[in-house]
Amino acid sequence: MPITSPLTLCCLLWARPGPVADLAAYEDAVIALLADHDGALVQRAYGEGTAEHPDEVQIYSFPDQTALDGFLADPRRIALTDERDRVIARTELFPVSLPTPVPVPFGGDVAIDWESARSANRDNWNDRAALHEQAYGLEAFDDPEHLSDVVREDLPVLTSFLTDGSIAGLGVCHLQCHLGTDTISLARAGASVTGLDFSPASLRSAARLAARAGASVTWVESDVLDARDAVEGDFDVVYTSIGTITWLNDLDRWAEQVHALLKPGGTFFIRDGHPALYALDEDASALSTRYAYFGDGRAQQWDDDSTYAGDDTVGHARTYEWPHPLSEIIGALLRAGLRLLHFDEGQTLPWRFSPRMLEVDGGFAWPDAERNLIPCTYTIVARRD
């Protein structure tokens, strides 16, 4: 009789002589299949690779034996048999039990590896895509003159730093583009645009919107931290806005992608939520800090099935974000070789961060008495010399 209760398994792996990275690459490919069988990687650690101590330790979970059997029989996993035999000398697999975890508070700090956090975030954004396709008011793009509110606000700042005062005719790479409303708006402003996002569901929605809007956009599915390898060509402008880099754990790697995507003389633009804003307690009755402003490498774990747009809820509610102070953001861009041209801070957001925020022209803002007390956004323009 198949086991119908949840399974937690520990797998010990020893590599054959040669690059241990080959073992890790093989395991990356196998772990990527877990979610298709409702499995999850609980933890992944690395050892000394001696006779007594394995090269890699994994703990993963399945809801029942049927899910595990489906994972083991996955044709994509079986197709990797020759690679497994080439890189793995020995494995040990056995069931384990884990102590009941202490509940993580909303927005609490947790240690989690990038791949696990990225997988959870991608599941969440895949869920959001269909909901946002209904909640974003995309019918507005039936008007050929329509541009997103975000691009309407960003363009005057961006174009003031461009040679001809316009993005018309320029190559633009839009990072973390989600449904492509801003990407399509950039194309309508005359740019030749490539939109990149890690959520395939979001890109499918973006492609539908582009077809509906009659916009020509190249869509690329990739993590932004791997953007240079995923995207062809160099760009006059790399653009990102808004609600983006808190989803990334490594800003140095992010900034390196931006630098590598730009042509010499190219311009980078970002407007995003201010890290001082993200440190606030969104539910407090007055401005009060609750979350970390400075990061320590740990992620903030959120369990929230809302999506910031509309009333529908997602199936994958858990997400992970990282706090990044302004010093880290600007420092990463400077270390990557970009030159800072412009820095500004704003008082409005395109979404309601807190229930106490008021709807105003251009989005949402704190009540009048508090509006000058805390910034809501920052804007950076930088250049690759």
Short mmCIF file of C-alpha atoms in Angstrom, two decimals:
data_model
loop_
_atom_site.label_atom_id
_atom_site.label_comp_id
_atom_site.label_asym_id
_atom_site.label_seq_id
_atom_site.Cartn_x
_atom_site.Cartn_y
_atom_site.Cartn_z
CA MET A 1 0.00 0.00 0.00
CA PRO A 2 1.50 3.37 -0.95
CA ILE A 3 2.47 5.76 1.81
CA THR A 4 -0.03 8.61 1.91
CA SER A 5 1.64 10.67 4.63
CA PRO A 6 4.32 13.28 3.90
CA LEU A 7 7.87 12.05 3.31
CA THR A 8 11.09 13.80 4.29
CA LEU A 9 14.25 12.27 2.84
CA CYS A 10 17.97 12.88 3.27
CA CYS A 11 20.27 12.20 0.33
CA LEU A 12 24.07 11.98 0.70
CA LEU A 13 26.09 12.31 -2.50
CA TRP A 14 29.73 11.53 -3.26
CA ALA A 15 31.24 12.75 -6.52
CA ARG A 16 33.49 10.77 -8.82
CA PRO A 17 37.03 12.13 -9.24
CA GLY A 18 36.91 15.34 -11.24
CA PRO A 19 35.22 18.70 -10.96
CA VAL A 20 32.73 18.68 -8.09
CA ALA A 21 30.92 21.42 -10.03
CA ASP A 22 29.72 18.72 -12.46
CA LEU A 23 27.91 17.00 -9.59
CA ALA A 24 26.34 20.29 -8.53
CA ALA A 25 25.23 21.02 -12.11
CA TYR A 26 23.60 17.59 -12.40
CA GLU A 27 21.82 18.06 -9.08
CA ASP A 28 20.64 21.53 -10.15
CA ALA A 29 18.89 19.90 -13.12
CA VAL A 30 17.28 17.20 -10.97
CA ILE A 31 16.19 19.59 -8.21
CA ALA A 32 14.49 21.76 -10.84
CA LEU A 33 12.04 18.88 -11.42
CA LEU A 34 10.89 18.63 -7.80
CA ALA A 35 8.19 21.29 -8.00
CA ASP A 36 6.48 19.46 -10.89
CA HIS A 37 5.83 16.59 -8.46
CA ASP A 38 4.89 18.75 -5.46
CA GLY A 39 8.30 18.08 -3.95
CA ALA A 40 10.44 20.71 -2.26
CA LEU A 41 14.10 21.13 -1.43
CA VAL A 42 14.23 21.77 2.31
CA GLN A 43 17.98 22.27 2.59
CA ARG A 44 21.14 21.77 0.58
CA ALA A 45 24.63 21.71 2.09
CA TYR A 46 28.14 20.88 0.94
CA GLY A 47 30.76 18.69 2.62
CA GLU A 48 34.43 17.86 2.36
CA GLY A 49 34.08 15.07 -0.18
CA THR A 50 36.07 12.53 1.84
CA ALA A 51 35.29 8.84 2.25
CA GLU A 52 33.41 9.63 5.47
CA HIS A 53 31.92 12.98 4.51
CA PRO A 54 29.88 13.44 1.30
CA ASP A 55 30.31 16.21 -1.24
CA GLU A 56 26.67 17.20 -0.94
CA VAL A 57 23.75 16.70 1.44
CA GLN A 58 20.14 17.32 0.45
CA ILE A 59 16.93 17.17 2.43
CA TYR A 60 13.72 17.25 0.47
CA SER A 61 10.07 16.53 1.05
CA PHE A 62 7.14 15.00 -0.83
CA PRO A 63 3.47 14.95 0.14
CA ASP A 64 3.30 11.16 -0.27
CA GLN A 65 4.88 8.10 -1.88
CA THR A 66 2.99 8.65 -5.13
CA ALA A 67 4.60 12.05 -5.59
CA LEU A 68 8.05 10.58 -4.89
CA ASP A 69 7.45 7.74 -7.36
CA GLY A 70 6.40 10.26 -10.00
CA PHE A 71 9.58 12.25 -9.44
CA LEU A 72 11.77 9.13 -9.67
CA ALA A 73 10.00 8.05 -12.89
CA ASP A 74 10.10 11.49 -14.53
CA PRO A 75 11.40 10.94 -18.10
CA ARG A 76 13.51 14.08 -17.83
CA ARG A 77 15.26 12.64 -14.78
CA ILE A 78 15.72 9.27 -16.44
CA ALA A 79 17.23 10.98 -19.49
CA LEU A 80 20.02 12.20 -17.19
CA THR A 81 21.03 8.66 -16.15
CA ASP A 82 24.30 8.68 -18.10
CA GLU A 83 25.26 12.03 -16.60
CA ARG A 84 24.37 10.76 -13.13
CA ASP A 85 26.60 7.71 -13.60
CA ARG A 86 29.42 9.94 -14.84
CA VAL A 87 29.45 12.35 -11.92
CA ILE A 88 28.13 10.39 -8.92
CA ALA A 89 30.19 7.68 -7.26
CA ARG A 90 27.88 6.88 -4.36
CA THR A 91 24.55 7.91 -2.84
CA GLU A 92 22.75 7.17 0.39
CA LEU A 93 19.03 7.91 0.72
CA PHE A 94 17.06 7.50 3.91
CA PRO A 95 13.97 8.95 5.59
CA VAL A 96 14.42 11.54 8.33
CA SER A 97 12.18 13.56 10.60
CA LEU A 98 12.63 17.25 11.21
CA PRO A 99 11.72 19.12 14.36
CA THR A 100 8.63 21.26 14.18
CA PRO A 101 9.94 24.63 13.04
CA VAL A 102 9.45 27.72 15.10
CA PRO A 103 6.96 29.88 13.16
CA VAL A 104 8.63 32.71 11.27
CA PRO A 105 6.96 36.06 11.93
CA PHE A 106 5.51 37.94 8.96
CA GLY A 107 8.53 39.42 7.22
CA GLY A 108 10.87 37.56 9.57
CA ASP A 109 14.50 36.95 8.65
CA VAL A 110 15.40 33.44 7.48
CA ALA A 111 18.48 31.77 6.04
CA ILE A 112 17.58 30.22 2.69
CA ASP A 113 19.58 29.32 -0.38
CA TRP A 114 19.02 31.33 -3.55
CA GLU A 115 17.62 28.46 -5.63
CA SER A 116 14.93 27.59 -3.09
CA ALA A 117 13.94 31.22 -2.62
CA ARG A 118 13.94 31.85 -6.37
CA SER A 119 11.73 28.78 -6.95
CA ALA A 120 9.19 29.95 -4.37
CA ASN A 121 9.18 33.47 -5.80
CA ARG A 122 8.75 32.23 -9.36
CA ASP A 123 5.78 30.07 -8.33
CA ASN A 124 4.23 33.13 -6.71
CA TRP A 125 4.77 35.36 -9.76
CA ASN A 126 3.47 32.66 -12.08
CA ASP A 127 0.29 32.66 -9.98
CA ARG A 128 0.09 36.44 -10.12
CA ALA A 129 0.27 36.60 -13.91
CA ALA A 130 -3.28 35.44 -14.68
CA LEU A 131 -4.70 37.51 -11.81
CA HIS A 132 -2.87 40.65 -12.88
CA GLU A 133 -3.92 40.11 -16.48
CA GLN A 134 -7.47 40.63 -15.20
CA ALA A 135 -6.74 43.33 -12.59
CA TYR A 136 -4.33 45.63 -14.44
CA GLY A 137 -6.91 47.23 -16.73
CA LEU A 138 -5.06 46.13 -19.85
CA GLU A 139 -7.92 47.26 -22.08
CA ALA A 140 -6.40 50.74 -21.76
CA PHE A 141 -3.74 49.59 -24.25
CA ASP A 142 -6.43 49.37 -26.92
CA ASP A 143 -5.81 53.11 -27.20
CA PRO A 144 -2.63 53.30 -29.34
CA GLU A 145 -1.53 56.43 -27.47
CA HIS A 146 -1.76 54.85 -24.04
CA LEU A 147 1.39 54.53 -21.91
CA SER A 148 1.60 53.04 -18.44
CA ASP A 149 1.59 55.49 -15.53
CA VAL A 150 5.05 54.23 -14.52
CA VAL A 151 6.59 55.00 -17.91
CA ARG A 152 4.81 58.36 -18.12
CA GLU A 153 6.56 59.32 -14.89
CA ASP A 154 9.92 57.78 -15.73
CA LEU A 155 10.37 58.94 -19.34
CA PRO A 156 10.89 62.67 -18.70
CA VAL A 157 13.67 61.88 -16.23
CA LEU A 158 15.30 59.21 -18.38
CA THR A 159 15.19 61.14 -21.63
CA SER A 160 16.72 64.23 -20.03
CA PHE A 161 19.97 62.23 -19.89
CA LEU A 162 19.81 60.93 -23.46
CA THR A 163 21.61 62.66 -26.31
CA ASP A 164 18.55 63.46 -28.39
CA GLY A 165 16.15 63.73 -25.47
CA SER A 166 14.21 60.70 -26.68
CA ILE A 167 14.36 56.91 -26.62
CA ALA A 168 13.04 56.72 -30.19
CA GLY A 169 15.30 54.44 -32.21
CA LEU A 170 17.29 53.25 -29.19
CA GLY A 171 17.74 49.68 -28.03
CA VAL A 172 16.25 49.21 -24.56
CA CYS A 173 16.46 46.17 -22.29
CA HIS A 174 13.72 46.14 -19.63
CA LEU A 175 14.69 43.92 -16.70
CA GLN A 176 12.04 42.17 -14.54
CA CYS A 177 9.27 43.22 -16.92
CA HIS A 178 6.38 41.08 -15.50
CA LEU A 179 3.29 41.58 -17.75
CA GLY A 180 5.12 44.00 -20.03
CA THR A 181 2.90 47.04 -19.53
CA ASP A 182 5.97 49.25 -19.11
CA THR A 183 7.89 47.33 -21.79
CA ILE A 184 5.16 47.92 -24.36
CA SER A 185 4.96 51.56 -23.31
CA LEU A 186 8.68 51.96 -24.01
CA ALA A 187 8.14 50.40 -27.42
CA ARG A 188 5.29 52.82 -28.08
CA ALA A 189 7.69 55.65 -27.24
CA GLY A 190 9.79 54.49 -30.19
CA ALA A 191 12.38 52.18 -28.64
CA SER A 192 13.40 48.74 -29.84
CA VAL A 193 12.70 46.81 -26.65
CA THR A 194 13.65 43.48 -25.12
CA GLY A 195 11.71 42.47 -21.99
CA LEU A 196 13.22 39.96 -19.57
CA ASP A 197 11.52 38.12 -16.70
CA PHE A 198 11.96 34.82 -14.84
CA SER A 199 8.23 33.97 -14.84
CA PRO A 200 7.10 32.10 -17.97
CA ALA A 201 3.44 32.75 -17.12
CA SER A 202 4.13 36.49 -16.94
CA LEU A 203 5.87 36.43 -20.31
CA ARG A 204 2.97 34.58 -21.91
CA SER A 205 0.64 37.29 -20.62
CA ALA A 206 3.06 39.95 -21.86
CA ALA A 207 3.16 38.40 -25.33
CA ARG A 208 -0.65 38.37 -25.48
CA LEU A 209 -0.78 42.02 -24.48
CA ALA A 210 1.87 42.97 -27.05
CA ALA A 211 -0.09 41.22 -29.79
CA ARG A 212 -3.27 42.99 -28.68
CA ALA A 213 -1.47 46.35 -28.55
CA GLY A 214 0.31 45.84 -31.88
CA ALA A 215 3.71 46.28 -30.22
CA SER A 216 6.89 44.57 -31.39
CA VAL A 217 8.85 43.35 -28.33
CA THR A 218 11.40 40.57 -27.85
CA TRP A 219 10.64 38.52 -24.74
CA VAL A 220 13.34 36.57 -22.88
CA GLU A 221 12.80 34.17 -19.98
CA SER A 222 15.71 34.40 -17.56
CA ASP A 223 16.74 35.34 -14.06
CA VAL A 224 17.91 38.93 -14.08
CA LEU A 225 21.13 37.71 -12.43
CA ASP A 226 21.87 35.75 -15.62
CA ALA A 227 20.63 38.40 -18.03
CA ARG A 228 23.85 38.93 -19.96
CA ASP A 229 24.06 35.28 -21.01
CA ALA A 230 20.37 35.15 -21.89
CA VAL A 231 20.01 38.27 -24.02
CA GLU A 232 21.58 38.93 -27.40
CA GLY A 233 23.18 42.25 -28.24
CA ASP A 234 24.11 45.40 -26.36
CA PHE A 235 21.74 48.21 -25.43
CA ASP A 236 21.61 51.98 -25.34
CA VAL A 237 19.39 51.86 -22.26
CA VAL A 238 18.82 49.31 -19.50
CA TYR A 239 15.60 50.10 -17.62
CA THR A 240 14.02 48.72 -14.47
CA SER A 241 11.03 50.06 -12.52
CA ILE A 242 9.33 49.43 -10.01
CA GLY A 243 9.29 46.85 -7.20
CA THR A 244 12.28 44.91 -8.48
CA ILE A 245 15.56 44.49 -6.65
CA THR A 246 14.20 43.41 -3.27
CA TRP A 247 13.65 40.07 -5.04
CA LEU A 248 17.42 39.69 -5.57
CA ASN A 249 19.98 38.48 -3.06
CA ASP A 250 23.16 39.61 -4.84
CA LEU A 251 23.26 43.23 -6.01
CA ASP A 252 26.88 43.08 -7.13
CA ARG A 253 25.95 40.37 -9.61
CA TRP A 254 22.86 42.36 -10.62
CA ALA A 255 24.89 45.50 -11.29
CA GLU A 256 27.43 43.49 -13.29
CA GLN A 257 24.59 42.30 -15.56
CA VAL A 258 23.46 45.89 -16.08
CA HIS A 259 26.99 47.02 -16.98
CA ALA A 260 27.52 44.09 -19.35
CA LEU A 261 24.21 44.72 -21.17
CA LEU A 262 24.98 48.38 -21.86
CA LYS A 263 26.91 49.70 -24.80
CA PRO A 264 29.77 52.06 -23.93
CA GLY A 265 28.02 55.37 -23.29
CA GLY A 266 24.77 53.55 -22.51
CA THR A 267 22.39 54.69 -19.77
CA PHE A 268 20.88 52.79 -16.86
CA PHE A 269 17.64 53.90 -15.19
CA ILE A 270 15.96 52.57 -12.07
CA ARG A 271 13.06 53.86 -9.98
CA ASP A 272 12.08 51.63 -7.11
CA GLY A 273 10.53 51.53 -3.68
CA HIS A 274 12.74 53.27 -1.13
CA PRO A 275 14.48 50.96 1.38
CA ALA A 276 13.53 53.36 4.18
CA LEU A 277 9.89 52.82 3.20
CA TYR A 278 10.33 49.04 3.22
CA ALA A 279 11.62 49.22 6.81
CA LEU A 280 8.28 50.64 8.01
CA ASP A 281 5.45 48.72 9.62
CA GLU A 282 2.79 48.96 6.94
CA ASP A 283 -0.02 48.27 9.44
CA ALA A 284 1.02 50.67 12.21
CA SER A 285 -1.15 53.68 13.04
CA ALA A 286 1.84 56.03 12.60
CA LEU A 287 5.21 55.89 10.86
CA SER A 288 7.16 53.23 12.75
CA THR A 289 10.04 50.98 11.70
CA ARG A 290 9.55 47.23 11.91
CA TYR A 291 11.83 45.55 9.37
CA ALA A 292 15.57 45.67 8.72
CA TYR A 293 16.95 48.53 6.66
CA PHE A 294 20.43 46.98 6.44
CA GLY A 295 20.65 43.41 5.20
CA ASP A 296 22.73 40.63 6.74
CA GLY A 297 22.39 38.06 3.95
CA ARG A 298 19.17 36.59 5.27
CA ALA A 299 15.89 36.87 3.38
CA GLN A 300 12.62 38.22 4.70
CA GLN A 301 9.96 35.50 4.53
CA TRP A 302 6.44 36.59 3.63
CA ASP A 303 3.30 34.47 3.67
CA ASP A 304 0.77 36.60 1.87
CA ASP A 305 -1.69 35.35 -0.72
CA SER A 306 -2.63 38.84 -1.94
CA THR A 307 -1.00 40.29 -5.05
CA TYR A 308 -1.19 44.13 -4.61
CA ALA A 309 -3.65 44.30 -7.55
CA GLY A 310 -7.25 43.08 -7.32
CA ASP A 311 -8.87 40.93 -4.66
CA ASP A 312 -8.00 37.44 -5.94
CA THR A 313 -5.43 35.30 -4.14
CA VAL A 314 -2.49 33.15 -5.22
CA GLY A 315 -1.94 29.48 -4.49
CA HIS A 316 1.77 29.91 -3.69
CA ALA A 317 1.71 32.52 -0.94
CA ARG A 318 5.27 32.27 0.41
CA THR A 319 7.88 34.63 -1.00
CA TYR A 320 11.35 35.83 -0.05
CA GLU A 321 12.84 39.31 -0.38
CA TRP A 322 16.10 40.93 0.69
CA PRO A 323 16.58 44.39 2.24
CA HIS A 324 19.11 46.55 0.40
CA PRO A 325 20.09 49.96 1.82
CA LEU A 326 20.78 52.82 -0.57
CA SER A 327 24.49 52.52 0.15
CA GLU A 328 24.46 48.94 -1.15
CA ILE A 329 22.42 49.82 -4.25
CA ILE A 330 24.59 52.75 -5.28
CA GLY A 331 27.78 50.98 -4.22
CA ALA A 332 26.99 47.95 -6.38
CA LEU A 333 26.47 50.15 -9.45
CA LEU A 334 29.72 52.04 -8.81
CA ARG A 335 31.68 48.83 -8.22
CA ALA A 336 30.36 47.48 -11.53
CA GLY A 337 31.89 50.46 -13.32
CA LEU A 338 28.87 52.70 -13.81
CA ARG A 339 29.03 56.46 -13.26
CA LEU A 340 26.23 58.07 -11.26
CA LEU A 341 24.46 60.85 -13.16
CA HIS A 342 21.33 61.46 -11.11
CA PHE A 343 19.78 60.56 -7.78
CA ASP A 344 16.37 61.64 -6.53
CA GLU A 345 13.73 60.61 -4.00
CA GLY A 346 9.96 60.74 -4.43
CA GLN A 347 6.83 60.99 -2.28
CA THR A 348 4.40 58.79 -4.22
CA LEU A 349 4.11 55.11 -5.10
CA PRO A 350 2.19 53.37 -7.89
CA TRP A 351 0.71 50.94 -5.35
CA ARG A 352 -0.73 51.29 -1.84
CA PHE A 353 2.07 50.18 0.51
CA SER A 354 -0.02 50.82 3.62
CA PRO A 355 -3.78 51.03 4.20
CA ARG A 356 -3.18 54.53 5.56
CA MET A 357 -1.87 55.79 2.23
CA LEU A 358 -4.09 58.14 0.26
CA GLU A 359 -4.77 58.01 -3.46
CA VAL A 360 -3.25 61.09 -5.13
CA ASP A 361 -2.22 62.16 -8.63
CA GLY A 362 0.48 59.71 -9.67
CA GLY A 363 -0.41 56.95 -7.23
CA PHE A 364 -0.47 56.78 -3.42
CA ALA A 365 1.12 58.89 -0.70
CA TRP A 366 1.20 59.24 3.08
CA PRO A 367 -1.24 61.68 4.72
CA ASP A 368 -0.25 65.33 4.33
CA ALA A 369 1.21 65.63 7.84
CA GLU A 370 3.61 62.73 7.17
CA ARG A 371 4.42 63.22 3.51
CA ASN A 372 7.67 65.08 4.14
CA LEU A 373 8.85 62.63 6.78
CA ILE A 374 9.71 59.57 4.70
CA PRO A 375 10.59 58.97 1.04
CA CYS A 376 8.56 56.48 -0.98
CA THR A 377 10.85 55.96 -3.98
CA TYR A 378 14.34 56.65 -5.22
CA THR A 379 15.50 57.21 -8.80
CA ILE A 380 19.00 56.57 -10.11
CA VAL A 381 20.40 57.30 -13.55
CA ALA A 382 23.90 56.00 -14.29
CA ARG A 383 26.10 55.59 -17.34
CA ARG A 384 28.62 53.13 -18.67
CA ASP A 385 31.59 55.16 -19.93
#
